[in-house]
Short mmCIF file of C-alpha atoms in Angstrom, two decimals:
data_model
loop_
_atom_site.label_atom_id
_atom_site.label_comp_id
_atom_site.label_asym_id
_atom_site.label_seq_id
_atom_site.Cartn_x
_atom_site.Cartn_y
_atom_site.Cartn_z
CA UNK A 1 101.66 -47.33 -62.18
CA UNK A 2 101.16 -45.35 -58.90
CA UNK A 3 97.58 -46.54 -58.47
CA UNK A 4 98.68 -50.14 -59.14
CA UNK A 5 101.65 -49.71 -56.75
CA UNK A 6 99.60 -48.27 -54.10
CA UNK A 7 96.98 -51.10 -54.42
CA UNK A 8 99.75 -53.68 -54.15
CA UNK A 9 101.17 -52.03 -51.12
CA UNK A 10 97.69 -51.94 -49.44
CA UNK A 11 97.22 -55.77 -50.33
CA UNK A 12 100.81 -56.55 -48.85
CA UNK A 13 100.04 -54.58 -45.62
CA UNK A 14 96.67 -56.38 -45.24
CA UNK A 15 98.40 -59.80 -45.59
CA UNK A 16 101.19 -58.67 -43.11
CA UNK A 17 98.39 -57.80 -40.68
CA UNK A 18 96.82 -61.20 -41.13
CA UNK A 19 100.19 -62.94 -40.52
CA UNK A 20 100.95 -60.81 -37.51
CA UNK A 21 97.67 -61.72 -35.92
CA UNK A 22 98.01 -65.35 -36.62
CA UNK A 23 101.29 -65.36 -35.04
CA UNK A 24 99.91 -63.79 -31.92
CA UNK A 25 96.99 -66.17 -31.69
CA UNK A 26 99.45 -69.27 -32.30
CA UNK A 27 101.74 -67.91 -29.44
CA UNK A 28 98.72 -67.60 -27.09
CA UNK A 29 97.85 -71.02 -27.80
CA UNK A 30 101.18 -72.26 -27.07
CA UNK A 31 101.20 -70.50 -23.62
CA UNK A 32 97.73 -71.39 -22.55
CA UNK A 33 96.53 -74.50 -24.65
CA UNK A 34 93.42 -72.59 -25.71
CA UNK A 35 93.04 -73.40 -29.43
CA UNK A 36 94.09 -70.41 -31.45
CA UNK A 37 90.75 -70.38 -33.38
CA UNK A 38 88.74 -69.56 -30.29
CA UNK A 39 91.08 -66.62 -29.66
CA UNK A 40 90.95 -65.52 -33.21
CA UNK A 41 87.15 -65.71 -33.43
CA UNK A 42 86.70 -63.64 -30.19
CA UNK A 43 88.99 -60.97 -31.65
CA UNK A 44 87.20 -61.06 -35.02
CA UNK A 45 83.89 -60.71 -33.27
CA UNK A 46 84.95 -57.59 -31.32
CA UNK A 47 86.62 -56.04 -34.38
CA UNK A 48 83.33 -56.31 -36.47
CA UNK A 49 81.43 -54.88 -33.49
CA UNK A 50 83.29 -51.56 -33.17
CA UNK A 51 81.43 -48.48 -34.24
CA UNK A 52 84.47 -46.37 -35.12
CA UNK A 53 86.21 -46.10 -38.37
CA UNK A 54 89.69 -45.50 -36.98
CA UNK A 55 92.79 -47.26 -38.02
CA UNK A 56 92.41 -50.99 -37.67
CA UNK A 57 94.28 -52.45 -34.76
CA UNK A 58 96.29 -55.52 -34.71
CA UNK A 59 94.07 -56.94 -31.75
CA UNK A 60 90.55 -55.51 -31.18
CA UNK A 61 89.58 -57.22 -27.93
CA UNK A 62 88.62 -54.66 -25.40
CA UNK A 63 88.54 -55.88 -21.73
CA UNK A 64 86.81 -53.28 -19.29
CA UNK A 65 89.16 -51.64 -16.68
CA UNK A 66 87.19 -53.02 -13.75
CA UNK A 67 87.62 -56.53 -15.20
CA UNK A 68 91.34 -56.06 -16.05
CA UNK A 69 92.54 -54.13 -12.98
CA UNK A 70 90.06 -55.26 -10.47
CA UNK A 71 87.45 -53.04 -8.69
CA UNK A 72 89.67 -51.58 -5.97
CA UNK A 73 92.78 -50.75 -8.33
CA UNK A 74 91.56 -47.18 -8.86
CA UNK A 75 95.10 -46.20 -9.80
CA UNK A 76 95.15 -48.80 -12.60
CA UNK A 77 98.41 -50.12 -11.48
CA UNK A 78 99.79 -52.69 -14.05
CA UNK A 79 101.75 -54.88 -11.69
CA UNK A 80 100.28 -58.31 -12.01
CA UNK A 81 100.54 -59.13 -8.26
CA UNK A 82 98.69 -55.87 -7.55
CA UNK A 83 96.05 -56.61 -10.19
CA UNK A 84 95.54 -60.23 -8.62
CA UNK A 85 95.24 -58.68 -5.06
CA UNK A 86 92.37 -56.73 -6.39
CA UNK A 87 90.90 -59.66 -8.24
CA UNK A 88 91.53 -58.44 -11.46
CA UNK A 89 92.15 -60.62 -14.51
CA UNK A 90 94.96 -58.67 -16.35
CA UNK A 91 98.14 -60.74 -17.37
CA UNK A 92 101.57 -60.03 -18.49
CA UNK A 93 101.78 -61.83 -21.77
CA UNK A 94 104.83 -60.23 -23.26
CA UNK A 95 107.32 -60.70 -20.44
CA UNK A 96 107.88 -57.00 -19.66
CA UNK A 97 106.52 -57.50 -16.12
CA UNK A 98 103.45 -55.43 -16.75
CA UNK A 99 99.84 -56.28 -17.57
CA UNK A 100 98.93 -53.51 -20.01
CA UNK A 101 95.45 -53.63 -21.71
CA UNK A 102 96.93 -51.72 -24.62
CA UNK A 103 99.47 -54.35 -25.56
CA UNK A 104 98.08 -57.01 -27.93
CA UNK A 105 100.08 -60.01 -26.32
CA UNK A 106 98.79 -59.15 -22.85
CA UNK A 107 95.23 -58.75 -24.11
CA UNK A 108 95.18 -62.19 -25.79
CA UNK A 109 97.00 -63.98 -22.81
CA UNK A 110 94.41 -62.46 -20.37
CA UNK A 111 91.36 -63.40 -22.69
CA UNK A 112 92.64 -66.93 -22.87
CA UNK A 113 93.24 -67.16 -19.22
CA UNK A 114 89.51 -65.91 -18.74
CA UNK A 115 88.46 -68.68 -20.92
CA UNK A 116 90.82 -71.19 -18.97
CA UNK A 117 88.78 -70.41 -15.81
CA UNK A 118 86.20 -72.87 -17.35
CA UNK A 119 88.46 -74.95 -19.57
CA UNK A 120 89.78 -75.33 -23.19
CA UNK A 121 87.19 -77.68 -24.46
CA UNK A 122 84.44 -76.60 -26.93
CA UNK A 123 81.63 -76.79 -24.38
CA UNK A 124 83.70 -75.00 -21.55
CA UNK A 125 84.70 -72.29 -24.08
CA UNK A 126 80.72 -71.68 -24.68
CA UNK A 127 80.23 -71.33 -21.05
CA UNK A 128 83.05 -68.90 -20.72
CA UNK A 129 81.86 -66.87 -23.68
CA UNK A 130 78.50 -66.64 -22.25
CA UNK A 131 79.65 -65.68 -18.76
CA UNK A 132 81.87 -62.78 -20.28
CA UNK A 133 79.50 -61.46 -22.85
CA UNK A 134 75.98 -62.58 -21.42
CA UNK A 135 74.50 -62.76 -24.86
CA UNK A 136 73.45 -65.95 -26.64
CA UNK A 137 73.97 -64.47 -30.30
CA UNK A 138 77.43 -63.39 -29.54
CA UNK A 139 78.41 -66.99 -28.19
CA UNK A 140 76.81 -68.43 -31.28
CA UNK A 141 78.74 -65.99 -33.70
CA UNK A 142 82.09 -66.44 -32.17
CA UNK A 143 81.69 -70.30 -32.06
CA UNK A 144 80.55 -70.27 -35.75
CA UNK A 145 83.49 -68.17 -36.84
CA UNK A 146 85.93 -70.46 -34.75
CA UNK A 147 84.54 -73.38 -36.71
CA UNK A 148 85.26 -71.64 -40.01
CA UNK A 149 88.79 -70.67 -38.97
CA UNK A 150 89.58 -74.25 -37.88
CA UNK A 151 88.26 -75.78 -41.07
CA UNK A 152 90.27 -73.59 -43.29
CA UNK A 153 93.22 -73.02 -41.03
CA UNK A 154 93.27 -69.49 -41.86
CA UNK A 155 91.99 -66.05 -40.99
CA UNK A 156 92.74 -64.57 -44.23
CA UNK A 157 89.38 -65.47 -45.70
CA UNK A 158 88.45 -62.56 -48.06
CA UNK A 159 87.02 -64.26 -51.26
CA UNK A 160 83.44 -63.70 -52.10
CA UNK A 161 81.02 -64.82 -54.80
CA UNK A 162 77.64 -63.74 -56.37
CA UNK A 163 74.61 -65.66 -55.08
CA UNK A 164 73.37 -66.87 -58.46
CA UNK A 165 75.14 -68.58 -61.16
CA UNK A 166 76.53 -66.15 -63.82
CA UNK A 167 75.97 -68.89 -66.33
CA UNK A 168 72.12 -68.29 -66.15
CA UNK A 169 70.00 -65.14 -67.09
CA UNK A 170 69.35 -63.13 -64.01
CA UNK A 171 68.45 -59.41 -63.36
CA UNK A 172 68.37 -57.37 -60.12
CA UNK A 173 68.12 -53.83 -58.87
CA UNK A 174 68.04 -52.05 -55.45
CA UNK A 175 64.86 -52.95 -53.79
CA UNK A 176 65.84 -52.70 -50.15
CA UNK A 177 63.31 -50.61 -48.24
CA UNK A 178 60.48 -51.03 -50.52
CA UNK A 179 56.86 -51.46 -49.10
CA UNK A 180 55.52 -55.06 -48.77
CA UNK A 181 51.87 -55.82 -48.14
CA UNK A 182 51.71 -59.66 -47.40
CA UNK A 183 51.16 -60.36 -43.65
CA UNK A 184 50.89 -56.62 -42.87
CA UNK A 185 52.75 -53.58 -43.86
CA UNK A 186 56.41 -53.94 -43.73
CA UNK A 187 59.56 -52.90 -45.69
CA UNK A 188 61.51 -55.13 -48.07
CA UNK A 189 64.67 -56.35 -46.18
CA UNK A 190 66.80 -57.40 -49.10
CA UNK A 191 67.39 -57.38 -52.94
CA UNK A 192 65.52 -59.57 -55.17
CA UNK A 193 67.42 -61.35 -57.89
CA UNK A 194 65.11 -62.64 -60.70
CA UNK A 195 66.05 -65.84 -62.40
CA UNK A 196 64.63 -68.91 -63.76
CA UNK A 197 63.58 -71.90 -61.81
CA UNK A 198 66.50 -74.16 -60.93
CA UNK A 199 69.05 -71.45 -61.24
CA UNK A 200 71.90 -72.49 -58.93
CA UNK A 201 71.95 -70.39 -55.67
CA UNK A 202 75.43 -70.08 -54.09
CA UNK A 203 77.11 -68.96 -50.64
CA UNK A 204 78.41 -65.51 -51.15
CA UNK A 205 80.95 -65.91 -48.18
CA UNK A 206 82.61 -68.07 -45.69
CA UNK A 207 80.23 -68.94 -42.79
CA UNK A 208 78.15 -71.57 -41.03
CA UNK A 209 74.65 -72.72 -42.06
CA UNK A 210 72.66 -71.60 -39.09
CA UNK A 211 68.83 -71.95 -40.20
CA UNK A 212 67.17 -74.15 -42.81
CA UNK A 213 63.59 -74.80 -43.55
CA UNK A 214 60.22 -73.17 -44.29
CA UNK A 215 59.17 -69.61 -43.39
CA UNK A 216 55.85 -68.10 -44.06
CA UNK A 217 57.27 -65.21 -45.99
CA UNK A 218 60.45 -66.68 -47.35
CA UNK A 219 59.39 -70.09 -48.28
CA UNK A 220 62.16 -72.50 -48.37
CA UNK A 221 65.01 -70.41 -46.95
CA UNK A 222 68.54 -70.92 -45.63
CA UNK A 223 70.40 -68.60 -43.22
CA UNK A 224 74.35 -68.26 -43.05
CA UNK A 225 76.38 -66.61 -40.33
CA UNK A 226 79.67 -65.33 -41.67
CA UNK A 227 82.96 -64.30 -39.95
CA UNK A 228 81.93 -60.67 -39.99
CA UNK A 229 78.95 -60.85 -37.68
CA UNK A 230 76.71 -60.81 -40.62
CA UNK A 231 73.73 -63.10 -41.24
CA UNK A 232 72.97 -63.80 -45.02
CA UNK A 233 69.25 -64.81 -45.84
CA UNK A 234 68.38 -66.66 -49.01
CA UNK A 235 64.67 -66.92 -49.60
CA UNK A 236 61.99 -68.45 -51.90
CA UNK A 237 64.19 -71.35 -52.95
CA UNK A 238 62.66 -74.30 -54.96
CA UNK A 239 64.81 -76.64 -52.77
CA UNK A 240 68.27 -77.41 -51.19
CA UNK A 241 71.38 -79.22 -52.33
CA UNK A 242 71.22 -82.76 -50.83
CA UNK A 243 74.16 -82.46 -48.48
CA UNK A 244 73.30 -78.85 -47.01
CA UNK A 245 72.56 -79.13 -43.44
CA UNK A 246 72.51 -76.78 -40.19
CA UNK A 247 75.99 -76.49 -38.73
CA UNK A 248 77.73 -77.03 -41.98
CA UNK A 249 80.56 -74.79 -42.78
CA UNK A 250 80.31 -73.28 -46.36
CA UNK A 251 82.68 -71.09 -48.57
CA UNK A 252 82.15 -68.74 -51.46
CA UNK A 253 80.70 -70.66 -54.44
CA UNK A 254 79.20 -73.53 -52.67
CA UNK A 255 75.77 -74.39 -54.00
CA UNK A 256 73.03 -74.18 -51.48
CA UNK A 257 69.97 -74.82 -53.50
CA UNK A 258 68.06 -73.41 -56.55
CA UNK A 259 65.93 -70.33 -57.36
CA UNK A 260 62.25 -70.79 -56.82
CA UNK A 261 58.96 -69.03 -55.96
CA UNK A 262 58.07 -70.63 -52.71
CA UNK A 263 56.42 -68.61 -49.54
CA UNK A 264 53.46 -66.46 -48.89
CA UNK A 265 51.40 -69.48 -47.42
CA UNK A 266 51.94 -72.84 -45.51
CA UNK A 267 54.73 -75.36 -46.32
CA UNK A 268 54.77 -75.96 -49.95
CA UNK A 269 53.27 -73.00 -51.25
CA UNK A 270 54.72 -71.81 -54.61
CA UNK A 271 54.07 -69.63 -57.61
CA UNK A 272 52.40 -66.58 -55.96
CA UNK A 273 55.13 -64.51 -57.56
CA UNK A 274 57.82 -64.84 -60.30
CA UNK A 275 60.86 -67.01 -59.34
CA UNK A 276 63.52 -65.17 -57.70
CA UNK A 277 65.91 -65.16 -54.93
CA UNK A 278 65.50 -63.02 -52.06
CA UNK A 279 68.85 -61.93 -50.52
CA UNK A 280 69.14 -60.34 -47.16
CA UNK A 281 71.95 -59.14 -44.94
CA UNK A 282 71.74 -58.48 -41.30
CA UNK A 283 74.48 -56.90 -39.18
CA UNK A 284 74.94 -57.64 -35.47
CA UNK A 285 76.82 -54.98 -33.61
CA UNK A 286 77.04 -56.69 -30.29
CA UNK A 287 73.74 -55.19 -29.04
CA UNK A 288 71.19 -55.73 -31.81
CA UNK A 289 70.82 -57.18 -35.36
CA UNK A 290 69.45 -54.95 -38.07
CA UNK A 291 68.83 -55.04 -41.95
CA UNK A 292 71.02 -53.25 -44.32
CA UNK A 293 71.02 -52.83 -48.13
CA UNK A 294 72.94 -55.66 -49.78
CA UNK A 295 72.78 -54.21 -53.31
CA UNK A 296 76.20 -52.48 -53.27
CA UNK A 297 77.94 -55.62 -52.05
CA UNK A 298 75.93 -57.67 -54.75
CA UNK A 299 77.44 -55.27 -57.24
CA UNK A 300 80.93 -55.64 -55.95
CA UNK A 301 80.73 -59.41 -55.77
CA UNK A 302 79.22 -59.89 -59.28
CA UNK A 303 82.30 -58.03 -60.55
CA UNK A 304 84.70 -60.23 -58.57
CA UNK A 305 83.02 -63.24 -59.85
CA UNK A 306 83.02 -62.04 -63.55
CA UNK A 307 86.70 -61.10 -63.12
CA UNK A 308 87.47 -64.79 -62.14
CA UNK A 309 85.36 -66.37 -64.71
#
């Protein structure tokens, strides 16, 4: 009973955290007219770029001191008039007459005002994000996440699914890091899930279709950027679902295509290896993107899918 109770408490605490965040995002929108999903997506991006494993904060956006206080404000005075005098960006969002970078409401209000220097429309937000982060992939990830949040009207999107249908025969094991020889010596950046031709391939997560088409190694493949700064790669497909297109928002369980054996040659090449899905995961930490082993996640999502079926 203790384990069940503790698990229930953890779930309740997590839901309360999501509710608290959403309330802050909506308040910031009311104050600034910047849509809440852009603020939420910025916060989500920075949360998933953090390196430390410390206790999760309500708001994870970090604004550098020189940007918050202004370059000449060496004493880090929190008075908004002083900050403005030194051309800082820090704002008082909670009405306590201090612009404090450790106060969630102040941080969100300040970030929203940084965006408002360019405007609240989609293209204006993209320009603001680029000028703040100076990185195309960061802008792309934040805009994709905002698109997902907007569609589902929620930030509590924790469901997952296994990438091939459980109603078909399949097998897999950990193959990440194995040697590959086609096209030069390289490592295998994913897990191979062997299944018959035509086995449905599904989205494991909430995200946006970022890439679709032919790749020399991966054949017909599709790439999805999720709300956790992770790129999900599906390779060797025999084909796509008719309505799947780049820019489309997907959720766990949405069918993307079917298992095949395409790749290792020019467009249309197939049959050079047994049919399987190559599933890869790539993490973006705000500086670089790198492959990591998807096998533990696949095991977890397989169990989740079986428990629901």
